[in-house]
CSV table of C-alpha atoms and ligand atoms in Angstrom, one decimal:
chain,number,residue,atom,x,y,z
A,1,UNK,CA,-35.4,-7.4,42.9
A,2,UNK,CA,-38.8,-7.2,42.7
A,3,UNK,CA,-41.9,-5.5,44.2
A,4,UNK,CA,-40.9,-6.2,47.9
A,5,UNK,CA,-37.3,-4.5,46.9
A,6,UNK,CA,-38.7,-0.9,46.8
A,7,UNK,CA,-37.1,1.1,49.6
A,8,UNK,CA,-34.2,-1.3,49.7
A,9,UNK,CA,-30.9,0.3,49.3
A,10,UNK,CA,-28.5,-0.5,46.8
A,11,UNK,CA,-24.6,-0.4,46.8
A,12,UNK,CA,-25.3,1.6,50.0
A,13,UNK,CA,-25.8,4.2,47.5
A,14,UNK,CA,-29.1,4.2,45.6
A,15,UNK,CA,-32.5,3.8,47.4
A,16,UNK,CA,-35.0,2.1,45.2
A,17,UNK,CA,-38.2,3.4,44.8
A,18,UNK,CA,-41.2,2.5,42.7
A,19,UNK,CA,-41.1,0.2,39.5
A,20,UNK,CA,-41.3,2.6,36.3
A,21,UNK,CA,-41.7,-0.1,33.7
A,22,UNK,CA,-41.1,-3.0,32.5
A,23,UNK,CA,-39.0,-3.4,29.2
A,24,UNK,CA,-38.4,-6.5,27.0
A,25,UNK,CA,-35.7,-8.2,29.3
A,26,UNK,CA,-35.3,-5.8,32.0
A,27,UNK,CA,-37.5,-4.1,35.3
A,28,UNK,CA,-36.8,-0.4,35.9
A,29,UNK,CA,-37.3,1.1,39.0
A,30,UNK,CA,-36.7,5.1,40.4
A,31,UNK,CA,-34.0,5.3,42.5
A,32,UNK,CA,-32.2,8.0,44.7
A,33,UNK,CA,-28.4,8.5,45.3
A,34,UNK,CA,-28.0,9.0,48.5
A,35,UNK,CA,-25.5,11.3,48.5
A,36,UNK,CA,-26.3,13.7,45.9
A,37,UNK,CA,-30.3,13.3,46.0
A,38,UNK,CA,-29.9,12.6,42.3
A,39,UNK,CA,-32.7,10.9,41.1
A,40,UNK,CA,-31.9,8.2,38.6
A,41,UNK,CA,-33.4,4.9,37.1
A,42,UNK,CA,-32.0,1.3,37.5
A,43,UNK,CA,-32.3,-1.0,35.0
A,44,UNK,CA,-32.1,-4.6,36.5
A,45,UNK,CA,-31.6,-7.1,34.1
A,46,UNK,CA,-31.2,-10.8,34.8
A,47,UNK,CA,-27.3,-12.2,34.1
A,48,UNK,CA,-28.5,-15.6,33.4
A,49,UNK,CA,-30.6,-14.2,30.3
A,50,UNK,CA,-27.3,-12.5,29.2
A,51,UNK,CA,-25.1,-15.0,29.3
A,52,UNK,CA,-27.2,-17.0,26.9
A,53,UNK,CA,-26.4,-14.2,24.9
A,54,UNK,CA,-23.7,-15.1,22.0
A,55,UNK,CA,-23.1,-11.4,21.1
A,56,UNK,CA,-20.8,-10.4,24.7
A,57,UNK,CA,-18.0,-8.8,22.7
A,58,UNK,CA,-20.0,-6.8,20.3
A,59,UNK,CA,-22.1,-5.7,23.2
A,60,UNK,CA,-19.1,-5.2,25.5
A,61,UNK,CA,-17.9,-2.9,22.9
A,62,UNK,CA,-21.2,-0.8,22.6
A,63,UNK,CA,-21.5,-0.3,26.3
A,64,UNK,CA,-17.7,0.9,26.5
A,65,UNK,CA,-18.7,3.5,23.9
A,66,UNK,CA,-21.6,4.9,25.1
A,67,UNK,CA,-19.6,5.3,28.7
A,68,UNK,CA,-17.5,7.8,26.5
A,69,UNK,CA,-20.0,9.2,24.8
A,70,UNK,CA,-23.2,11.9,25.9
A,71,UNK,CA,-26.1,13.5,23.9
A,72,UNK,CA,-28.6,15.5,25.0
A,73,UNK,CA,-31.4,13.2,23.5
A,74,UNK,CA,-29.6,10.1,24.8
A,75,UNK,CA,-30.5,8.8,28.4
A,76,UNK,CA,-27.1,8.7,29.7
A,77,UNK,CA,-25.7,5.4,30.9
A,78,UNK,CA,-24.1,6.6,34.5
A,79,UNK,CA,-22.6,3.6,36.1
A,80,UNK,CA,-22.6,-0.5,35.7
A,81,UNK,CA,-23.0,-2.4,38.7
A,82,UNK,CA,-23.7,-6.0,39.5
A,83,UNK,CA,-24.3,-8.8,41.5
A,84,UNK,CA,-23.7,-12.3,41.3
A,85,UNK,CA,-26.9,-12.7,39.5
A,86,UNK,CA,-28.2,-9.2,38.3
A,87,UNK,CA,-26.6,-6.1,36.3
A,88,UNK,CA,-27.8,-3.1,37.2
A,89,UNK,CA,-27.7,-0.2,35.0
A,90,UNK,CA,-27.8,3.3,36.2
A,91,UNK,CA,-29.7,5.4,33.9
A,92,UNK,CA,-30.5,9.3,34.0
A,93,UNK,CA,-34.0,9.6,35.2
A,94,UNK,CA,-36.4,10.9,32.7
A,95,UNK,CA,-39.6,12.1,34.3
A,96,UNK,CA,-41.7,12.9,31.6
A,97,UNK,CA,-43.0,9.7,30.7
A,98,UNK,CA,-43.3,7.9,27.0
A,99,UNK,CA,-43.2,10.3,24.3
A,100,UNK,CA,-46.3,8.1,22.5
A,101,UNK,CA,-48.5,8.8,25.5
A,102,UNK,CA,-48.8,11.8,23.9
A,103,UNK,CA,-49.5,10.3,20.4
A,104,UNK,CA,-52.3,8.1,21.8
A,105,UNK,CA,-54.4,11.2,22.5
A,106,UNK,CA,-54.2,12.1,19.2
A,107,UNK,CA,-51.7,13.5,16.7
A,108,UNK,CA,-49.3,16.0,17.2
A,109,UNK,CA,-49.2,19.6,15.2
A,110,UNK,CA,-46.5,19.1,12.7
A,111,UNK,CA,-44.0,22.1,14.4
A,112,UNK,CA,-44.0,19.6,17.8
A,113,UNK,CA,-43.8,16.3,15.2
A,114,UNK,CA,-40.6,18.0,13.7
A,115,UNK,CA,-38.9,19.3,16.9
A,116,UNK,CA,-39.3,15.3,18.4
A,117,UNK,CA,-37.9,14.0,14.9
A,118,UNK,CA,-35.0,16.4,14.8
A,119,UNK,CA,-34.3,15.4,17.7
A,120,UNK,CA,-34.5,12.0,17.2
A,121,UNK,CA,-32.5,12.1,14.2
A,122,UNK,CA,-29.5,14.3,15.7
A,123,UNK,CA,-29.3,11.6,18.8
A,124,UNK,CA,-29.3,8.8,16.5
A,125,UNK,CA,-26.8,10.5,13.9
A,126,UNK,CA,-24.7,10.8,16.9
A,127,UNK,CA,-24.5,7.4,18.2
A,128,UNK,CA,-24.1,6.0,14.3
A,129,UNK,CA,-21.2,8.1,14.1
A,130,UNK,CA,-19.5,6.5,17.4
A,131,UNK,CA,-20.5,2.5,15.5
A,132,UNK,CA,-23.6,2.0,17.8
A,133,UNK,CA,-26.8,1.3,16.4
A,134,UNK,CA,-29.9,0.9,18.4
A,135,UNK,CA,-31.8,-1.5,16.4
A,136,UNK,CA,-34.9,-1.8,18.2
A,137,UNK,CA,-36.1,1.8,18.3
A,138,UNK,CA,-40.0,1.8,18.9
A,139,UNK,CA,-42.2,4.0,21.1
A,140,UNK,CA,-41.4,2.4,24.4
A,141,UNK,CA,-37.7,4.1,23.8
A,142,UNK,CA,-38.8,7.6,23.3
A,143,UNK,CA,-39.0,9.2,27.0
A,144,UNK,CA,-39.6,12.9,27.2
A,145,UNK,CA,-37.7,15.2,30.1
A,146,UNK,CA,-39.0,18.0,32.0
A,147,UNK,CA,-38.6,20.4,29.2
A,148,UNK,CA,-40.6,18.3,26.9
A,149,UNK,CA,-37.0,16.8,25.2
A,150,UNK,CA,-37.2,13.6,23.6
A,151,UNK,CA,-34.2,11.3,25.2
A,152,UNK,CA,-34.0,7.9,23.4
A,153,UNK,CA,-33.3,4.8,26.0
A,154,UNK,CA,-31.2,1.9,25.6
A,155,UNK,CA,-28.9,3.2,23.1
A,156,UNK,CA,-25.9,0.6,23.2
A,157,UNK,CA,-28.1,-2.1,25.7
A,158,UNK,CA,-30.4,-3.0,22.5
A,159,UNK,CA,-28.2,-5.9,21.0
A,160,UNK,CA,-29.1,-7.1,24.0
A,161,UNK,CA,-32.8,-7.1,23.4
A,162,UNK,CA,-32.7,-7.8,19.9
A,163,UNK,CA,-30.3,-10.8,20.4
A,164,UNK,CA,-32.7,-12.5,22.6
A,165,UNK,CA,-34.6,-13.0,19.7
A,166,UNK,CA,-32.2,-14.5,17.0
A,167,UNK,CA,-35.0,-15.6,14.7
A,168,UNK,CA,-35.0,-11.9,13.7
A,169,UNK,CA,-38.8,-11.6,15.2
A,170,UNK,CA,-38.4,-8.6,17.3
A,171,UNK,CA,-42.0,-8.1,17.8
A,172,UNK,CA,-42.6,-11.6,19.6
A,173,UNK,CA,-41.6,-9.9,23.0
A,174,UNK,CA,-42.2,-6.2,22.2
A,175,UNK,CA,-45.6,-6.8,21.0
A,176,UNK,CA,-45.6,-5.4,17.4
A,177,UNK,CA,-43.0,-5.6,14.2
A,178,UNK,CA,-44.4,-2.4,13.3
A,179,UNK,CA,-41.5,-0.4,13.1
A,180,UNK,CA,-39.0,-2.6,12.3
A,181,UNK,CA,-37.5,-2.7,8.6
A,182,UNK,CA,-38.3,-5.1,5.9
A,183,UNK,CA,-35.1,-6.4,5.7
A,184,UNK,CA,-34.9,-7.3,9.6
A,185,UNK,CA,-38.0,-9.2,9.0
A,186,UNK,CA,-36.8,-11.2,6.2
A,187,UNK,CA,-33.7,-12.0,8.2
A,188,UNK,CA,-31.3,-11.1,5.6
A,189,UNK,CA,-28.8,-9.8,7.9
A,190,UNK,CA,-29.0,-6.2,7.9
A,191,UNK,CA,-27.3,-2.6,8.4
A,192,UNK,CA,-27.8,-1.4,11.8
A,193,UNK,CA,-28.1,2.5,10.5
A,194,UNK,CA,-30.2,1.6,7.5
A,195,UNK,CA,-32.8,-0.2,10.3
A,196,UNK,CA,-32.9,2.6,12.6
A,197,UNK,CA,-33.5,5.2,10.0
A,198,UNK,CA,-36.7,2.7,8.8
A,199,UNK,CA,-37.6,2.9,12.0
A,200,UNK,CA,-37.5,6.7,12.3
A,201,UNK,CA,-39.3,7.4,9.7
A,202,UNK,CA,-42.2,5.0,11.3
A,203,UNK,CA,-42.2,6.8,14.0
A,204,UNK,CA,-42.6,10.4,12.0
A,205,UNK,CA,-45.3,9.2,10.5
A,206,UNK,CA,-47.3,8.2,13.9
A,207,UNK,CA,-46.3,11.5,15.5
A,208,UNK,CA,-48.1,13.3,12.3
A,209,UNK,CA,-50.9,11.1,12.1
A,210,UNK,CA,-51.3,9.5,15.4
A,211,UNK,CA,-51.9,6.2,13.5
A,212,UNK,CA,-49.6,3.5,12.3
A,213,UNK,CA,-48.5,3.0,8.7
A,214,UNK,CA,-48.5,-0.3,8.2
A,215,UNK,CA,-51.6,-1.6,10.5
A,216,UNK,CA,-52.7,-4.8,9.8
A,217,UNK,CA,-55.4,-7.3,11.3
A,218,UNK,CA,-52.6,-9.6,11.1
A,219,UNK,CA,-49.0,-10.5,11.6
A,220,UNK,CA,-48.7,-11.7,7.7
A,221,UNK,CA,-50.5,-9.4,6.3
A,222,UNK,CA,-48.3,-6.6,7.9
A,223,UNK,CA,-45.0,-8.2,6.8
A,224,UNK,CA,-46.2,-8.0,3.2
A,225,UNK,CA,-47.0,-4.4,3.7
A,226,UNK,CA,-43.7,-3.3,5.4
A,227,UNK,CA,-41.7,-5.3,2.9
A,228,UNK,CA,-43.4,-3.4,0.0
A,229,UNK,CA,-43.7,-0.1,1.7
A,230,UNK,CA,-47.5,0.1,0.9
A,231,UNK,CA,-48.7,2.9,3.1
A,232,UNK,CA,-50.4,5.6,2.4
A,233,UNK,CA,-50.4,9.3,3.5
A,234,UNK,CA,-53.1,11.1,4.5
A,235,UNK,CA,-54.4,13.8,1.7
A,236,UNK,CA,-53.6,16.5,4.5
A,237,UNK,CA,-49.8,15.6,4.5
A,238,UNK,CA,-47.4,18.8,3.3
A,239,UNK,CA,-45.9,17.5,-0.1
A,240,UNK,CA,-42.3,18.3,1.6
A,241,UNK,CA,-43.1,15.6,4.4
A,242,UNK,CA,-44.5,13.2,1.8
A,243,UNK,CA,-41.3,13.1,-0.2
A,244,UNK,CA,-39.3,12.7,2.9
A,245,UNK,CA,-41.1,9.7,4.4
A,246,UNK,CA,-41.2,8.2,1.2
A,247,UNK,CA,-37.5,8.5,0.9
A,248,UNK,CA,-36.8,7.2,4.6
A,249,UNK,CA,-39.3,4.3,4.1
A,250,UNK,CA,-38.0,2.6,1.3
A,251,UNK,CA,-37.9,-1.3,1.5
A,252,UNK,CA,-34.8,-1.5,-0.5
A,253,UNK,CA,-32.2,-0.5,2.3
A,254,UNK,CA,-29.2,0.4,-0.2
A,255,UNK,CA,-31.1,3.4,-1.5
A,256,UNK,CA,-32.9,4.3,1.6
A,257,UNK,CA,-31.9,7.7,2.6
A,258,UNK,CA,-28.9,8.1,4.9
A,259,UNK,CA,-29.4,10.6,7.7
A,260,UNK,CA,-26.8,12.9,6.1
A,261,UNK,CA,-29.3,13.4,3.3
A,262,UNK,CA,-32.4,13.5,5.9
A,263,UNK,CA,-30.6,16.2,7.2
A,264,UNK,CA,-30.5,18.4,4.1
A,265,UNK,CA,-34.2,18.3,3.7
A,266,UNK,CA,-35.7,21.7,3.6
A,267,UNK,CA,-38.7,20.4,5.9
A,268,UNK,CA,-36.1,18.8,8.2
A,269,UNK,CA,-34.0,22.1,8.7
A,270,UNK,CA,-36.7,24.2,9.5
A,271,UNK,CA,-35.9,25.7,13.0
A,272,UNK,CA,-32.9,23.1,13.6
A,273,UNK,CA,-30.2,24.6,15.4
A,274,UNK,CA,-27.4,21.9,14.0
A,275,UNK,CA,-24.5,23.8,15.9
A,276,UNK,CA,-26.8,24.0,19.3
A,277,UNK,CA,-27.1,20.1,18.6
A,278,UNK,CA,-23.1,19.8,18.5
A,279,UNK,CA,-22.5,21.6,21.1
A,280,UNK,CA,-24.4,20.1,23.3
A,281,UNK,CA,-23.3,16.8,22.5
A,282,UNK,CA,-19.9,17.3,23.2
A,283,UNK,CA,-18.2,13.8,24.3
A,284,UNK,CA,-17.7,13.0,28.1
A,285,UNK,CA,-14.4,12.7,29.2
A,286,UNK,CA,-14.7,11.2,32.7
A,287,UNK,CA,-14.4,7.4,33.9
A,288,UNK,CA,-17.4,6.5,34.6
A,289,UNK,CA,-17.8,4.0,37.5
A,290,UNK,CA,-18.5,-0.1,37.7
A,291,UNK,CA,-19.0,-1.3,41.1
A,292,UNK,CA,-20.0,-4.8,41.8
A,293,UNK,CA,-20.9,-6.4,44.8
A,294,UNK,CA,-19.7,-9.6,45.9
A,295,UNK,CA,-23.6,-11.7,46.3
A,296,UNK,CA,-27.0,-10.2,46.3
A,297,UNK,CA,-26.4,-9.3,49.7
A,298,UNK,CA,-24.7,-6.1,48.8
A,299,UNK,CA,-21.5,-5.7,50.2
A,300,UNK,CA,-19.8,-3.3,49.2
A,301,UNK,CA,-16.1,-2.0,48.1
A,302,UNK,CA,-14.5,0.5,49.8
A,303,UNK,CA,-14.7,4.2,47.8
A,304,UNK,CA,-11.0,4.0,46.8
A,305,UNK,CA,-11.4,0.2,45.0
A,306,UNK,CA,-13.8,1.3,43.4
A,307,UNK,CA,-12.4,3.9,41.4
A,308,UNK,CA,-9.6,1.3,40.8
A,309,UNK,CA,-12.4,-0.8,39.1
A,310,UNK,CA,-13.7,2.1,37.0
A,311,UNK,CA,-13.0,0.8,33.6
A,312,UNK,CA,-14.7,-2.5,33.8
A,313,UNK,CA,-17.6,-2.8,32.3
A,314,UNK,CA,-20.9,-4.8,33.1
A,315,UNK,CA,-19.9,-7.8,30.7
A,316,UNK,CA,-16.2,-7.8,31.9
A,317,UNK,CA,-18.0,-8.4,35.4
A,318,UNK,CA,-20.1,-11.0,34.2
A,319,UNK,CA,-17.4,-13.0,32.2
A,320,UNK,CA,-15.5,-12.6,35.4
A,321,UNK,CA,-18.0,-13.2,38.1
A,322,UNK,CA,-19.5,-16.2,36.2
A,323,UNK,CA,-16.9,-17.9,37.7
A,324,UNK,CA,-17.8,-16.9,41.1
A,325,UNK,CA,-14.5,-16.0,42.6
A,326,UNK,CA,-14.7,-12.6,42.7
A,327,UNK,CA,-11.7,-11.9,45.3
A,328,UNK,CA,-9.1,-12.5,42.4
A,329,UNK,CA,-10.7,-9.5,40.8
A,330,UNK,CA,-10.3,-7.3,43.8
A,331,UNK,CA,-6.7,-7.9,44.2
A,332,UNK,CA,-5.7,-8.1,40.5
A,333,UNK,CA,-7.2,-4.5,40.5
A,334,UNK,CA,-4.6,-3.3,43.0
A,335,UNK,CA,-1.9,-3.7,39.9
A,336,UNK,CA,-4.0,-3.0,37.4
A,337,UNK,CA,-4.3,0.2,35.5
A,338,UNK,CA,-6.1,0.9,32.2
A,339,UNK,CA,-7.2,3.6,30.0
A,340,UNK,CA,-9.8,3.6,26.9
A,341,UNK,CA,-10.5,5.7,24.4
A,342,UNK,CA,-12.3,5.8,20.9
A,343,UNK,CA,-10.5,6.9,17.9
A,344,UNK,CA,-11.8,7.5,14.3
A,345,UNK,CA,-8.3,6.8,12.7
A,346,UNK,CA,-8.2,3.2,10.9
A,347,UNK,CA,-6.7,0.5,13.3
A,348,UNK,CA,-3.3,0.2,11.0
A,349,UNK,CA,-3.2,4.2,11.7
A,350,UNK,CA,-3.6,3.7,15.6
A,351,UNK,CA,-1.3,0.9,15.6
A,352,UNK,CA,1.6,2.6,14.1
A,353,UNK,CA,0.9,5.7,16.4
A,354,UNK,CA,1.2,3.6,19.5
A,355,UNK,CA,4.3,1.5,18.1
A,356,UNK,CA,5.9,5.2,17.4
A,357,UNK,CA,4.5,6.1,20.7
A,358,UNK,CA,6.5,3.3,22.5
A,359,UNK,CA,9.5,3.5,20.6
A,360,UNK,CA,10.2,7.1,21.7
A,361,UNK,CA,9.8,5.9,25.0
A,362,UNK,CA,12.4,3.4,24.7
A,363,UNK,CA,9.8,0.6,24.8
A,364,UNK,CA,10.5,-2.8,23.5
A,365,UNK,CA,7.4,-3.5,21.0
A,366,UNK,CA,5.6,-7.1,19.9
A,367,UNK,CA,3.1,-6.8,17.6
A,368,UNK,CA,0.5,-9.2,16.4
A,369,UNK,CA,-1.6,-9.4,13.8
A,370,UNK,CA,-5.1,-9.2,15.9
A,371,UNK,CA,-4.8,-5.7,16.5
A,372,UNK,CA,-2.7,-6.2,19.8
A,373,UNK,CA,0.6,-4.8,20.9
A,374,UNK,CA,2.7,-5.2,23.9
A,375,UNK,CA,5.5,-3.2,25.1
A,376,UNK,CA,7.9,-3.5,27.6
A,377,UNK,CA,10.5,-1.6,29.4
A,378,UNK,CA,14.4,-1.9,29.6
A,379,UNK,CA,15.0,-1.3,32.8
A,380,UNK,CA,14.0,-4.2,35.8
A,381,UNK,CA,12.7,-2.7,38.8
A,382,UNK,CA,11.9,-4.5,42.2
A,383,UNK,CA,8.1,-5.1,40.9
A,384,UNK,CA,10.0,-7.0,37.5
A,385,UNK,CA,10.1,-5.4,33.6
A,386,UNK,CA,7.4,-3.0,32.8
A,387,UNK,CA,5.2,-4.9,30.4
A,388,UNK,CA,1.8,-2.8,28.9
A,389,UNK,CA,-0.5,-4.3,26.4
A,390,UNK,CA,-2.5,-2.1,23.8
A,391,UNK,CA,-5.6,-3.5,22.1
A,392,UNK,CA,-7.5,-2.2,19.2
A,393,UNK,CA,-11.3,-3.3,18.8
A,394,UNK,CA,-13.0,-2.7,16.2
A,395,UNK,CA,-16.8,-1.2,16.9
A,396,UNK,CA,-17.5,-0.4,13.1
A,397,UNK,CA,-15.4,0.4,10.7
A,398,UNK,CA,-14.8,4.2,11.5
A,399,UNK,CA,-14.6,4.1,15.3
A,400,UNK,CA,-11.9,2.2,17.2
A,401,UNK,CA,-12.1,1.4,21.0
A,402,UNK,CA,-8.4,1.4,22.1
A,403,UNK,CA,-8.0,-0.5,25.4
A,404,UNK,CA,-4.3,0.3,27.3
A,405,UNK,CA,-3.4,-1.5,30.6
A,406,UNK,CA,-0.3,-2.5,32.6
A,407,UNK,CA,0.0,-6.2,32.8
A,408,UNK,CA,2.9,-6.3,35.0
A,409,UNK,CA,5.9,-3.9,36.5
A,410,UNK,CA,5.7,-0.7,38.9
A,411,UNK,CA,2.9,1.5,39.3
A,412,UNK,CA,5.1,4.3,39.8
A,413,UNK,CA,6.9,4.2,36.9
A,414,UNK,CA,3.6,3.1,35.0
A,415,UNK,CA,2.0,5.8,36.1
A,416,UNK,CA,4.9,8.5,35.1
A,417,UNK,CA,5.5,6.9,32.0
A,418,UNK,CA,1.2,7.3,31.3
A,419,UNK,CA,1.7,10.5,32.2
A,420,UNK,CA,4.3,12.2,30.8
A,421,UNK,CA,4.7,10.0,27.4
A,422,UNK,CA,1.8,7.8,26.3
A,423,UNK,CA,-1.0,10.0,27.2
A,424,UNK,CA,0.0,13.1,25.4
A,425,UNK,CA,1.6,11.4,22.2
A,426,UNK,CA,-2.1,9.8,21.6
A,427,UNK,CA,-3.8,12.8,22.7
A,428,UNK,CA,-4.3,13.9,19.0
A,429,UNK,CA,-5.8,10.4,17.6
A,430,UNK,CA,-8.5,9.9,21.0
A,431,UNK,CA,-11.8,11.3,20.0
A,432,UNK,CA,-13.2,10.5,23.8
A,433,UNK,CA,-11.3,9.3,27.2
A,434,UNK,CA,-12.0,7.2,30.0
A,435,UNK,CA,-9.7,5.7,32.4
A,436,UNK,CA,-9.1,4.3,35.6
A,437,UNK,CA,-8.1,6.4,38.6
B,501,AMP,P1,-37.1,-0.5,28.7
B,501,AMP,O1,-36.6,-1.5,29.5
B,501,AMP,O2,-35.8,0.7,28.4
B,501,AMP,O3,-38.1,-0.5,27.2
B,501,AMP,O4,-38.1,0.5,30.2
B,501,AMP,C1,-39.6,-0.1,30.4
B,501,AMP,C2,-40.0,1.0,30.6
B,501,AMP,O5,-39.5,1.7,32.0
B,501,AMP,C3,-40.0,2.3,29.9
B,501,AMP,O6,-41.2,2.1,28.6
B,501,AMP,C4,-40.2,3.5,30.9
B,501,AMP,O7,-41.4,3.7,31.3
B,501,AMP,C5,-39.2,3.4,32.0
B,501,AMP,N1,-38.1,3.7,31.8
B,501,AMP,C6,-37.2,2.9,31.4
B,501,AMP,N2,-35.5,4.1,31.0
B,501,AMP,C7,-36.0,5.3,32.2
B,501,AMP,C8,-35.6,6.4,32.4
B,501,AMP,N3,-33.8,6.5,32.0
B,501,AMP,N4,-36.1,7.1,33.4
B,501,AMP,C9,-37.5,7.0,33.5
B,501,AMP,N5,-38.3,6.1,33.0
B,501,AMP,C10,-37.8,5.0,32.6
């Protein structure tokens, strides 16, 4: 989709408008949902480029999680669509432009900078708690809404941007390494949470001063400065913020301050209503839709069929449609029912709970070592024996994603078993649910 696509209708649902911006691997367009008139932003990604990325599983899990969680300071992912050659992420439209357009006009007042920093940290903390790391926090990813609130874009998608640069040189395509943690530059392999915290420190510095902490005419000198955290705070910097910055911009990731401690700093806490954030950041319990197209000509699925595909995410679609035979997928969707949820229990506890639930429902259980569980009914119906697969994926050590789907058997029998047996039994262990209709 390019300039000439402005005015084009996508999936009979979105009227595509002007180009809003170009990212490292995508173009972002304004669009309007023709049924609801809601404004959205559509990020268009070239599928070829994504297929070359070797991190499909990780990205897939991150997107699944992002579709299940919601935070007021994270740009929401509404829907994922795909054609043979493109993937479309339908996102919350954020009207106020980039935060850094404000900073280029000069430094912000301390209270204003603190407000943005609180919103940034709150959102980053929330995503980390769900096992999603940004890894590429930088000015272009900080947008402002109509009410002047910060919205981080690309959470859960940035693994794509990053993996496009496997040498770790995040700067080559995004212009500057200035926000990148020293351990990322030195390619040691790094902890995504710690790297994000570093970037938040650089952002805080920029908000307060209007310029970068590590700025050099050449990259080698800049790397040198970053690796030693060689920066200076101007003399007018309040001492409490100076202390906090030195704890965040610690070149050693293992002694770098964790987010929980940043939130304990009196400077950070001033005017920060933790409860408000927690309340607003309630988890989203809905399906989210995934729609895909048989080719670039926008042949659209009927509404009912779309619902059945709801749980597929962009990367399922890529892996299926790479074979260019989409018809099989539609048929399969007919007798396929899936549910997905996240849990903060350890994988072993989730598996035990699934096993116990299955046994309680008189299902035969087969377990293997890779976090999968097969359940089978005892009765043979016209459609054969009911077979259900459950799979547990680790998103992070504290967050797991569980997928449950019917493989064979009667749809009605499954629906009843699901509604009256499986779902209520698992209610207590699921943090966020999404399911096909
Ligand atoms: P990105 O690929 O996310 O870096 O996006 C490139 C540019 O598109 C951003 O710098 C913004 O100017 C614009 N943009 C991205 N996402 C949105 C959005 N959800 N709403 C409005 N503008 C956006």
